């Protein structure tokens, strides 16, 4: 049994028995952690708004060797993005991004993944268009998880495919193929979408808002990336069904 103090970013909280909450959070030094915050649902809880999604906290928790869940003892807010949630799209983004965080969280300490979560916070605070931030987030999670790497060459024959005259196909595995190597399951990707996907792979969050994009292109890229996300997660994400229902979207 030991008490651990660390910085963390809240991913999700849910109500459990009595007045308690189950909290999923990603720590700077210990990776993904799940824990119980006792009495966190009470009106005058000492935790206040600590467990809102994408809130950075200083957290203390008790860890027992034979228990999967830790017991949260204290949490203090460092920074929050909840004050930026003035538009409905914000809640869609939070719902979606936190679901991706749970699926793609890297086990154990991983400072790069923690910094990626901080970058998503920064994107919200910088008022980056959430449709653009969502595409960047998807690509960065896939990259951090080792699913996508370099898109400059065909994944099969290694031919360079950055030339504007190339016909490119995107595979559910997360790689691009040339016109000679693609399979029937692969999706043809036009030049405009291909170039933006490459930019989103390498651009820093501070430069993201400088990209010239449009909603049509972002929606197309989202449809392409959805195939890869579903392929690797191997189950339908709750967000996709929720989004389809509220938009009467049958895609």
mmCIF file of C-alpha atoms in Angstrom, residues 65-168:
data_model
loop_
_atom_site.group_PDB
_atom_site.id
_atom_site.type_symbol
_atom_site.label_atom_id
_atom_site.label_comp_id
_atom_site.label_asym_id
_atom_site.label_seq_id
_atom_site.Cartn_x
_atom_site.Cartn_y
_atom_site.Cartn_z
ATOM 1 C CA UNK A 65 -1.144 -4.152 -4.669
ATOM 2 C CA UNK A 66 -4.130 -6.494 -5.003
ATOM 3 C CA UNK A 67 -6.641 -3.870 -6.200
ATOM 4 C CA UNK A 68 -7.260 -2.685 -9.748
ATOM 5 C CA UNK A 69 -8.934 0.511 -8.559
ATOM 6 C CA UNK A 70 -7.096 3.091 -6.494
ATOM 7 C CA UNK A 71 -8.706 5.258 -3.831
ATOM 8 C CA UNK A 72 -8.504 8.960 -4.592
ATOM 9 C CA UNK A 73 -7.694 11.004 -1.513
ATOM 10 C CA UNK A 74 -7.285 14.515 -2.857
ATOM 11 C CA UNK A 75 -7.524 16.441 -6.122
ATOM 12 C CA UNK A 76 -6.896 20.113 -6.816
ATOM 13 C CA UNK A 77 -7.605 21.821 -10.145
ATOM 14 C CA UNK A 78 -4.593 23.207 -12.009
ATOM 15 C CA UNK A 79 -6.453 24.216 -15.168
ATOM 16 C CA UNK A 80 -9.775 23.513 -16.834
ATOM 17 C CA UNK A 81 -11.358 23.850 -20.274
ATOM 18 C CA UNK A 82 -14.962 23.754 -19.072
ATOM 19 C CA UNK A 83 -15.314 27.547 -19.376
ATOM 20 C CA UNK A 84 -14.783 27.217 -23.135
ATOM 21 C CA UNK A 85 -17.851 25.034 -23.590
ATOM 22 C CA UNK A 86 -20.250 27.649 -24.935
ATOM 23 C CA UNK A 87 -21.098 25.805 -28.154
ATOM 24 C CA UNK A 88 -22.785 22.408 -28.630
ATOM 25 C CA UNK A 89 -19.825 21.268 -30.741
ATOM 26 C CA UNK A 90 -17.645 21.496 -27.637
ATOM 27 C CA UNK A 91 -19.585 18.722 -25.910
ATOM 28 C CA UNK A 92 -19.457 16.540 -29.027
ATOM 29 C CA UNK A 93 -15.691 17.023 -29.137
ATOM 30 C CA UNK A 94 -15.258 16.221 -25.437
ATOM 31 C CA UNK A 95 -17.411 13.101 -25.768
ATOM 32 C CA UNK A 96 -15.469 11.927 -28.802
ATOM 33 C CA UNK A 97 -11.935 12.862 -27.739
ATOM 34 C CA UNK A 98 -12.239 11.283 -24.279
ATOM 35 C CA UNK A 99 -13.553 8.069 -25.834
ATOM 36 C CA UNK A 100 -10.489 8.025 -28.097
ATOM 37 C CA UNK A 101 -8.264 8.693 -25.085
ATOM 38 C CA UNK A 102 -9.577 5.592 -23.320
ATOM 39 C CA UNK A 103 -9.084 3.439 -26.402
ATOM 40 C CA UNK A 104 -5.610 4.688 -27.339
ATOM 41 C CA UNK A 105 -4.108 5.402 -23.916
ATOM 42 C CA UNK A 106 -0.585 4.001 -23.746
ATOM 43 C CA UNK A 107 -0.003 1.671 -20.794
ATOM 44 C CA UNK A 108 2.484 2.774 -18.136
ATOM 45 C CA UNK A 109 4.334 6.058 -17.988
ATOM 46 C CA UNK A 110 4.389 7.829 -21.338
ATOM 47 C CA UNK A 111 5.217 11.506 -21.199
ATOM 48 C CA UNK A 112 4.532 11.939 -24.927
ATOM 49 C CA UNK A 113 0.953 10.761 -24.526
ATOM 50 C CA UNK A 114 0.507 13.030 -21.515
ATOM 51 C CA UNK A 115 1.847 15.966 -23.538
ATOM 52 C CA UNK A 116 -0.585 15.069 -26.329
ATOM 53 C CA UNK A 117 -3.490 15.423 -23.901
ATOM 54 C CA UNK A 118 -2.085 18.782 -22.820
ATOM 55 C CA UNK A 119 -1.913 19.826 -26.482
ATOM 56 C CA UNK A 120 -5.609 18.990 -26.922
ATOM 57 C CA UNK A 121 -6.362 21.204 -23.923
ATOM 58 C CA UNK A 122 -4.281 23.968 -25.512
ATOM 59 C CA UNK A 123 -6.169 23.614 -28.793
ATOM 60 C CA UNK A 124 -9.483 24.186 -27.010
ATOM 61 C CA UNK A 125 -8.097 27.203 -25.173
ATOM 62 C CA UNK A 126 -6.757 28.654 -28.428
ATOM 63 C CA UNK A 127 -10.255 28.347 -29.894
ATOM 64 C CA UNK A 128 -9.110 26.132 -32.758
ATOM 65 C CA UNK A 129 -12.086 25.039 -34.871
ATOM 66 C CA UNK A 130 -13.228 21.820 -33.194
ATOM 67 C CA UNK A 131 -13.708 19.954 -36.482
ATOM 68 C CA UNK A 132 -10.054 20.677 -37.308
ATOM 69 C CA UNK A 133 -8.922 19.813 -33.775
ATOM 70 C CA UNK A 134 -10.826 16.518 -33.988
ATOM 71 C CA UNK A 135 -8.995 15.489 -37.183
ATOM 72 C CA UNK A 136 -5.642 16.462 -35.653
ATOM 73 C CA UNK A 137 -6.487 14.510 -32.492
ATOM 74 C CA UNK A 138 -7.427 11.374 -34.454
ATOM 75 C CA UNK A 139 -4.207 11.419 -36.451
ATOM 76 C CA UNK A 140 -2.036 12.115 -33.406
ATOM 77 C CA UNK A 141 -3.582 9.265 -31.403
ATOM 78 C CA UNK A 142 -3.101 6.856 -34.306
ATOM 79 C CA UNK A 143 0.481 8.059 -34.706
ATOM 80 C CA UNK A 144 1.296 7.805 -30.995
ATOM 81 C CA UNK A 145 -0.124 4.285 -30.934
ATOM 82 C CA UNK A 146 2.192 3.281 -33.788
ATOM 83 C CA UNK A 147 -0.650 2.707 -36.265
ATOM 84 C CA UNK A 148 0.443 5.416 -38.684
ATOM 85 C CA UNK A 149 3.973 6.603 -39.317
ATOM 86 C CA UNK A 150 5.185 8.110 -42.588
ATOM 87 C CA UNK A 151 2.726 8.711 -45.427
ATOM 88 C CA UNK A 152 5.268 9.903 -47.988
ATOM 89 C CA UNK A 153 5.772 6.479 -49.539
ATOM 90 C CA UNK A 154 3.597 3.555 -50.609
ATOM 91 C CA UNK A 155 3.446 1.093 -47.720
ATOM 92 C CA UNK A 156 3.922 -1.874 -50.078
ATOM 93 C CA UNK A 157 6.430 -0.990 -52.796
ATOM 94 C CA UNK A 158 7.893 2.084 -50.998
ATOM 95 C CA UNK A 159 7.463 4.290 -54.068
ATOM 96 C CA UNK A 160 7.330 8.008 -53.272
ATOM 97 C CA UNK A 161 3.696 9.206 -53.517
ATOM 98 C CA UNK A 162 3.948 12.916 -52.672
ATOM 99 C CA UNK A 163 3.866 13.857 -56.359
ATOM 100 C CA UNK A 164 0.615 15.595 -57.247
ATOM 101 C CA UNK A 165 -0.048 13.251 -60.179
ATOM 102 C CA UNK A 166 -0.075 10.117 -58.032
ATOM 103 C CA UNK A 167 -3.326 8.234 -57.358
ATOM 104 C CA UNK A 168 -3.343 7.210 -53.688
#
